[in-house]
Amino acid sequence: MNTPVKFTTSQIRSDFLEFFKGKGHTIVPSAPLVPGNDPTLLFTNSGMVQFKDVFLGAEKRSYVRAADVQRCLRAGGKHNDLDSVGYTARHHTFFEMLGNWSFGDYFKKDAIAWAWELLTQVWKLPAERLLVTVYHTDDEAFALWRDMVGIPEERIVRIGDNKGAPYASDNFWQMADTGPCGPCTEIFFDHGDHIAGGPPGSPDEDGDRFIEIWNLVFMQFDRQPDGSLQPLPAPCVDTGMGLERLAAILQHVHTNYEIDLFQALIRKASELTGMADLENKSLRVIADHIRACSFLIVDGVLPSNEGRGYVLRRIIRRALRHGWMLGVRQPFFSKLVPTLIEQMGHAYPELPAQADTVVRALQAEEERFAETLDAGMKIFDDVAAKVSDGVIPGVDAFRLYDTYGFPVDLTADIARERGMRVDMDGFEASMEHQRETARAAGKFGGGVTLPAELVATLSPTVFLGYDALQAEGQKVVALIKDGRPVDAVQAGDEVIVFTAQTPFYAESGGQVGDTGVLSAAGVKLAVTDTQKFAGQFHGHVGTLEQGAIKLGDVLAGTVDGARRGATILNHSATHLLHAALREVLGTHVQQKGSLVAPDRLRFDFSHFQPITAEELAIIERKVNEQVRANNAAEVHNMGMQEALDFGAMALFGEKYGE
């Protein structure tokens, strides 16, 4: 393929950023694929994710215009293109989004004018090959395209609501069910009448002739949970242009997999697998997936059986299975990383900086899955041979998942290639049965939930335990017995006592709850645990050994100081252990959970292979050196951002308030 040097993928990225830098925009680096402090999203799926709080008016930046090239992933949650990758010309798990942004500065006029200037004057796209769409009520955008830009009215398409649902339209954009949204205008490229398909809004719009290049979103609203639209503090512009699609057009090829970046990866995959046909579907899957997997690992995700790590594992195993289909029986996937770095390392310096971690993580997963792939495929073949209706039973799909580590979409992928499908309802039923079994085995503490009407009457518990292990004047504000609120309890009752303030630490962050005594004249409650309810109320769990307690009573609290002290030491040890793990194994190591008790600690963390005996000895030595140094502990109370600036690690950003 003779790609014009001027329009390599790297040059297009550079052209875009230089153009908007010349229009007064601040160039902002790509955010990670794992959204910071946004529990509503599994992955960064569009360019606007890192600016969400700016649009909502909750965050101020030092600039009002920005441009970036954002790495995005759509392979899990609401936005999931994984099943389409390899089967279409333009679907990817990982893709790059070119974007320019205005935060209450310029609006529709400038956004439209600059988009047209870049496309037709910098990149020299023929104006007659472009057409645009607008939201059907957006007369302002329609007039700008017609009168300012000069596009004939017949090439400006008004797009209305889908099936009459309010704002359910290709030209009314929203990132999620709630949050920033607004009307948009989209720019399409016409590949020519020799390609099947009609213009947007027509019955044939799903054809490949007219391809969307650029979406200019005019952020005007914040959608509330009830569906209503509240005006944003200032109208904003959010644009997105898929780099891969644009490169295909500028390089005069029809599919994204023919652009220079993908051709380099496909040629390397061809070399590693022995598949000479560069249009082979499996080579395309492998080339797509190496980008997604490598950047997920760069951004701190490692293969696991849950959450983001499970999505990564699914993508890796899908790529490995396509290699297996091509006859590859040796590790090959990680050998694509150097080629990826050649293509994208300049734009994303974090990729070459973490190349060793990426390669090691992929190698470990290849070795792990290779052990089960052959056996799992034999099971699939046996099951498929017995099927008469073309449907793989859900219980068998679950067995492949549970025993052989086959993600269900991998099983569905294999089935689809054989003209079959998976009984997904049956698979989900088997999954739910396993969850129920696990929940039944893991229940503790009675599963008490505070009634909403009780929660509405309570104020968050004031915690005194940072400064004191004893406190007088603990007013009783709620009592729970047998899972229900009561007004009074008697000697012998097992109860949960809530007080307005307390020195008792409630189980949180892996650290166990305090034990001790709540008492008054003739009253003694042996506190065997302290739990946090509804995230903000400390409940003292125990048995009333003496007297009676009623709402409004005032008690004195005494924490078991020796037990708390031992627990604190183990809590410090988890931090020392975490630091040693990151020093010895690599900075990709992150805490995934912990148990901090007076007599022991457990520390869960992410790594892609077992720790060797030698590594374990080094880690133990480093931790013990710090323990023996017996450094004085310092306590600093500060806000979230101040703590991050001070050097604190934020592993669970959404869990802590300011």
PDB file of C-alpha atoms in Angstrom, residues 445-607:
ATOM      1  CA  GLY A 445     -23.235 -10.496  60.571  1.00  0.00           C
ATOM      2  CA  GLY A 446     -26.892 -11.194  59.908  1.00  0.00           C
ATOM      3  CA  GLY A 447     -27.047  -8.972  56.834  1.00  0.00           C
ATOM      4  CA  VAL A 448     -28.766  -6.134  58.737  1.00  0.00           C
ATOM      5  CA  THR A 449     -29.905  -3.176  56.614  1.00  0.00           C
ATOM      6  CA  LEU A 450     -31.148   0.001  58.257  1.00  0.00           C
ATOM      7  CA  PRO A 451     -34.695   0.973  57.183  1.00  0.00           C
ATOM      8  CA  ALA A 452     -34.794   4.089  55.004  1.00  0.00           C
ATOM      9  CA  GLU A 453     -37.139   5.851  57.434  1.00  0.00           C
ATOM     10  CA  LEU A 454     -34.625   5.341  60.255  1.00  0.00           C
ATOM     11  CA  VAL A 455     -31.694   6.538  58.137  1.00  0.00           C
ATOM     12  CA  ALA A 456     -33.644   9.713  57.340  1.00  0.00           C
ATOM     13  CA  THR A 457     -33.818  10.598  61.065  1.00  0.00           C
ATOM     14  CA  LEU A 458     -30.118  10.032  61.868  1.00  0.00           C
ATOM     15  CA  SER A 459     -27.095  12.279  61.511  1.00  0.00           C
ATOM     16  CA  PRO A 460     -23.722  10.731  60.577  1.00  0.00           C
ATOM     17  CA  THR A 461     -21.845   9.389  63.590  1.00  0.00           C
ATOM     18  CA  VAL A 462     -19.133  11.718  64.916  1.00  0.00           C
ATOM     19  CA  PHE A 463     -15.964   9.620  65.246  1.00  0.00           C
ATOM     20  CA  LEU A 464     -13.785  10.552  68.231  1.00  0.00           C
ATOM     21  CA  GLY A 465     -11.405   7.596  68.033  1.00  0.00           C
ATOM     22  CA  TYR A 466      -8.492   9.363  66.329  1.00  0.00           C
ATOM     23  CA  ASP A 467      -7.848  11.268  69.561  1.00  0.00           C
ATOM     24  CA  ALA A 468      -9.360   9.127  72.339  1.00  0.00           C
ATOM     25  CA  LEU A 469     -10.164   5.528  73.266  1.00  0.00           C
ATOM     26  CA  GLN A 470     -12.706   6.576  75.915  1.00  0.00           C
ATOM     27  CA  ALA A 471     -15.641   8.946  75.678  1.00  0.00           C
ATOM     28  CA  GLU A 472     -18.507  10.003  77.932  1.00  0.00           C
ATOM     29  CA  GLY A 473     -21.817  11.345  76.718  1.00  0.00           C
ATOM     30  CA  GLN A 474     -22.626   8.848  73.967  1.00  0.00           C
ATOM     31  CA  LYS A 475     -26.330   9.453  73.391  1.00  0.00           C
ATOM     32  CA  VAL A 476     -28.249   6.417  72.080  1.00  0.00           C
ATOM     33  CA  VAL A 477     -30.011   7.410  68.814  1.00  0.00           C
ATOM     34  CA  ALA A 478     -31.081   3.968  67.515  1.00  0.00           C
ATOM     35  CA  LEU A 479     -31.352   0.350  68.676  1.00  0.00           C
ATOM     36  CA  ILE A 480     -31.587  -2.731  66.439  1.00  0.00           C
ATOM     37  CA  LYS A 481     -32.709  -6.128  67.723  1.00  0.00           C
ATOM     38  CA  ASP A 482     -33.435  -9.145  65.502  1.00  0.00           C
ATOM     39  CA  GLY A 483     -32.845  -6.937  62.472  1.00  0.00           C
ATOM     40  CA  ARG A 484     -35.548  -4.394  63.405  1.00  0.00           C
ATOM     41  CA  PRO A 485     -35.518  -0.984  65.153  1.00  0.00           C
ATOM     42  CA  VAL A 486     -36.734  -1.076  68.781  1.00  0.00           C
ATOM     43  CA  ASP A 487     -37.154   1.524  71.534  1.00  0.00           C
ATOM     44  CA  ALA A 488     -35.481  -0.478  74.325  1.00  0.00           C
ATOM     45  CA  VAL A 489     -33.438  -3.653  74.946  1.00  0.00           C
ATOM     46  CA  GLN A 490     -32.954  -5.849  78.019  1.00  0.00           C
ATOM     47  CA  ALA A 491     -30.162  -7.899  79.568  1.00  0.00           C
ATOM     48  CA  GLY A 492     -29.364 -10.951  77.449  1.00  0.00           C
ATOM     49  CA  ASP A 493     -30.403  -9.313  74.172  1.00  0.00           C
ATOM     50  CA  GLU A 494     -28.070  -9.373  71.163  1.00  0.00           C
ATOM     51  CA  VAL A 495     -28.246  -5.809  69.851  1.00  0.00           C
ATOM     52  CA  ILE A 496     -26.733  -3.113  67.682  1.00  0.00           C
ATOM     53  CA  VAL A 497     -26.484   0.235  69.469  1.00  0.00           C
ATOM     54  CA  PHE A 498     -26.076   3.482  67.538  1.00  0.00           C
ATOM     55  CA  THR A 499     -24.816   6.596  69.329  1.00  0.00           C
ATOM     56  CA  ALA A 500     -24.426  10.164  68.127  1.00  0.00           C
ATOM     57  CA  GLN A 501     -20.655  10.028  68.689  1.00  0.00           C
ATOM     58  CA  THR A 502     -18.196   7.258  69.472  1.00  0.00           C
ATOM     59  CA  PRO A 503     -14.508   6.436  69.942  1.00  0.00           C
ATOM     60  CA  PHE A 504     -15.143   2.959  68.371  1.00  0.00           C
ATOM     61  CA  TYR A 505     -13.666   2.498  64.877  1.00  0.00           C
ATOM     62  CA  ALA A 506     -16.129   0.827  62.499  1.00  0.00           C
ATOM     63  CA  GLU A 507     -14.802  -1.812  60.102  1.00  0.00           C
ATOM     64  CA  SER A 508     -13.575  -0.009  56.997  1.00  0.00           C
ATOM     65  CA  GLY A 509     -10.745  -0.146  54.492  1.00  0.00           C
ATOM     66  CA  GLY A 510      -9.994  -3.724  55.537  1.00  0.00           C
ATOM     67  CA  GLN A 511      -9.421  -2.812  59.201  1.00  0.00           C
ATOM     68  CA  VAL A 512     -11.652  -4.724  61.631  1.00  0.00           C
ATOM     69  CA  GLY A 513     -14.039  -2.911  63.925  1.00  0.00           C
ATOM     70  CA  ASP A 514     -13.148  -2.066  67.528  1.00  0.00           C
ATOM     71  CA  THR A 515     -14.300  -4.066  70.550  1.00  0.00           C
ATOM     72  CA  GLY A 516     -14.772  -2.886  74.133  1.00  0.00           C
ATOM     73  CA  VAL A 517     -17.554  -1.823  76.493  1.00  0.00           C
ATOM     74  CA  LEU A 518     -20.509   0.612  76.478  1.00  0.00           C
ATOM     75  CA  SER A 519     -21.645   1.285  80.032  1.00  0.00           C
ATOM     76  CA  ALA A 520     -23.657   3.395  82.468  1.00  0.00           C
ATOM     77  CA  ALA A 521     -24.806   2.924  86.087  1.00  0.00           C
ATOM     78  CA  GLY A 522     -26.033  -0.688  86.243  1.00  0.00           C
ATOM     79  CA  VAL A 523     -25.602  -1.133  82.464  1.00  0.00           C
ATOM     80  CA  LYS A 524     -22.912  -3.043  80.566  1.00  0.00           C
ATOM     81  CA  LEU A 525     -22.839  -3.877  76.837  1.00  0.00           C
ATOM     82  CA  ALA A 526     -19.931  -6.079  75.705  1.00  0.00           C
ATOM     83  CA  VAL A 527     -19.091  -4.720  72.233  1.00  0.00           C
ATOM     84  CA  THR A 528     -17.796  -7.583  70.071  1.00  0.00           C
ATOM     85  CA  ASP A 529     -17.650  -5.626  66.790  1.00  0.00           C
ATOM     86  CA  THR A 530     -18.272  -2.170  65.336  1.00  0.00           C
ATOM     87  CA  GLN A 531     -19.761  -1.980  61.864  1.00  0.00           C
ATOM     88  CA  LYS A 532     -20.557   0.917  59.538  1.00  0.00           C
ATOM     89  CA  PHE A 533     -24.143   1.038  58.244  1.00  0.00           C
ATOM     90  CA  ALA A 534     -25.299   3.014  55.199  1.00  0.00           C
ATOM     91  CA  GLY A 535     -21.724   4.260  54.927  1.00  0.00           C
ATOM     92  CA  GLN A 536     -21.936   6.741  57.803  1.00  0.00           C
ATOM     93  CA  PHE A 537     -23.469   5.285  60.998  1.00  0.00           C
ATOM     94  CA  HIS A 538     -21.314   3.382  63.516  1.00  0.00           C
ATOM     95  CA  GLY A 539     -23.193   0.443  65.026  1.00  0.00           C
ATOM     96  CA  HIS A 540     -21.874  -1.196  68.213  1.00  0.00           C
ATOM     97  CA  VAL A 541     -22.612  -4.927  67.927  1.00  0.00           C
ATOM     98  CA  GLY A 542     -22.769  -6.994  71.102  1.00  0.00           C
ATOM     99  CA  THR A 543     -24.704  -8.593  73.955  1.00  0.00           C
ATOM    100  CA  LEU A 544     -26.261  -6.573  76.779  1.00  0.00           C
ATOM    101  CA  GLU A 545     -24.828  -8.308  79.848  1.00  0.00           C
ATOM    102  CA  GLN A 546     -26.392  -6.081  82.479  1.00  0.00           C
ATOM    103  CA  GLY A 547     -29.306  -3.623  82.816  1.00  0.00           C
ATOM    104  CA  ALA A 548     -31.461  -2.103  80.072  1.00  0.00           C
ATOM    105  CA  ILE A 549     -30.906   0.517  77.362  1.00  0.00           C
ATOM    106  CA  LYS A 550     -33.546   2.757  75.781  1.00  0.00           C
ATOM    107  CA  LEU A 551     -33.461   5.494  73.148  1.00  0.00           C
ATOM    108  CA  GLY A 552     -32.034   8.743  74.553  1.00  0.00           C
ATOM    109  CA  ASP A 553     -29.889   7.048  77.218  1.00  0.00           C
ATOM    110  CA  VAL A 554     -26.338   8.342  77.619  1.00  0.00           C
ATOM    111  CA  LEU A 555     -23.497   5.810  77.782  1.00  0.00           C
ATOM    112  CA  ALA A 556     -19.735   5.857  78.258  1.00  0.00           C
ATOM    113  CA  GLY A 557     -17.575   4.033  75.727  1.00  0.00           C
ATOM    114  CA  THR A 558     -14.246   2.308  76.332  1.00  0.00           C
ATOM    115  CA  VAL A 559     -12.329   0.773  73.423  1.00  0.00           C
ATOM    116  CA  ASP A 560     -10.060  -2.245  73.961  1.00  0.00           C
ATOM    117  CA  GLY A 561      -6.842  -0.237  73.610  1.00  0.00           C
ATOM    118  CA  ALA A 562      -4.427  -3.154  73.373  1.00  0.00           C
ATOM    119  CA  ARG A 563      -6.436  -4.722  70.557  1.00  0.00           C
ATOM    120  CA  ARG A 564      -6.700  -1.384  68.691  1.00  0.00           C
ATOM    121  CA  GLY A 565      -2.940  -0.859  69.101  1.00  0.00           C
ATOM    122  CA  ALA A 566      -2.139  -4.266  67.653  1.00  0.00           C
ATOM    123  CA  THR A 567      -4.522  -3.606  64.764  1.00  0.00           C
ATOM    124  CA  ILE A 568      -2.872  -0.259  64.034  1.00  0.00           C
ATOM    125  CA  LEU A 569       0.519  -1.957  63.820  1.00  0.00           C
ATOM    126  CA  ASN A 570      -0.810  -4.425  61.274  1.00  0.00           C
ATOM    127  CA  HIS A 571      -2.421  -1.595  59.329  1.00  0.00           C
ATOM    128  CA  SER A 572       0.960   0.134  59.100  1.00  0.00           C
ATOM    129  CA  ALA A 573       2.447  -3.178  58.008  1.00  0.00           C
ATOM    130  CA  THR A 574       0.068  -3.367  55.022  1.00  0.00           C
ATOM    131  CA  HIS A 575       1.407  -0.020  53.794  1.00  0.00           C
ATOM    132  CA  LEU A 576       5.004  -1.128  54.274  1.00  0.00           C
ATOM    133  CA  LEU A 577       4.204  -4.348  52.424  1.00  0.00           C
ATOM    134  CA  HIS A 578       2.543  -2.451  49.582  1.00  0.00           C
ATOM    135  CA  ALA A 579       5.598  -0.195  49.187  1.00  0.00           C
ATOM    136  CA  ALA A 580       7.952  -3.199  49.177  1.00  0.00           C
ATOM    137  CA  LEU A 581       5.829  -5.058  46.619  1.00  0.00           C
ATOM    138  CA  ARG A 582       5.885  -2.068  44.263  1.00  0.00           C
ATOM    139  CA  GLU A 583       9.642  -1.687  44.712  1.00  0.00           C
ATOM    140  CA  VAL A 584      10.437  -5.373  44.064  1.00  0.00           C
ATOM    141  CA  LEU A 585       7.720  -6.449  41.584  1.00  0.00           C
ATOM    142  CA  GLY A 586       6.990  -3.155  39.824  1.00  0.00           C
ATOM    143  CA  THR A 587       4.808  -0.079  40.151  1.00  0.00           C
ATOM    144  CA  HIS A 588       1.934  -1.883  38.423  1.00  0.00           C
ATOM    145  CA  VAL A 589       1.214  -3.581  41.774  1.00  0.00           C
ATOM    146  CA  GLN A 590      -1.929  -2.142  43.357  1.00  0.00           C
ATOM    147  CA  GLN A 591      -3.859  -3.061  46.478  1.00  0.00           C
ATOM    148  CA  LYS A 592      -7.098  -4.898  45.652  1.00  0.00           C
ATOM    149  CA  GLY A 593      -8.298  -5.545  49.195  1.00  0.00           C
ATOM    150  CA  SER A 594      -7.037  -6.294  52.684  1.00  0.00           C
ATOM    151  CA  LEU A 595      -7.850  -7.612  56.146  1.00  0.00           C
ATOM    152  CA  VAL A 596      -6.289  -5.795  59.080  1.00  0.00           C
ATOM    153  CA  ALA A 597      -6.873  -7.541  62.416  1.00  0.00           C
ATOM    154  CA  PRO A 598      -5.018  -7.451  65.756  1.00  0.00           C
ATOM    155  CA  ASP A 599      -3.444 -10.877  65.221  1.00  0.00           C
ATOM    156  CA  ARG A 600      -2.876 -10.962  61.449  1.00  0.00           C
ATOM    157  CA  LEU A 601      -3.140  -9.152  58.151  1.00  0.00           C
ATOM    158  CA  ARG A 602      -4.028 -10.199  54.621  1.00  0.00           C
ATOM    159  CA  PHE A 603      -3.032  -8.106  51.628  1.00  0.00           C
ATOM    160  CA  ASP A 604      -4.576  -8.712  48.187  1.00  0.00           C
ATOM    161  CA  PHE A 605      -2.788  -7.228  45.194  1.00  0.00           C
ATOM    162  CA  SER A 606      -2.569  -7.446  41.413  1.00  0.00           C
ATOM    163  CA  HIS A 607       0.363  -9.167  39.704  1.00  0.00           C
TER     164      HIS A 607
END
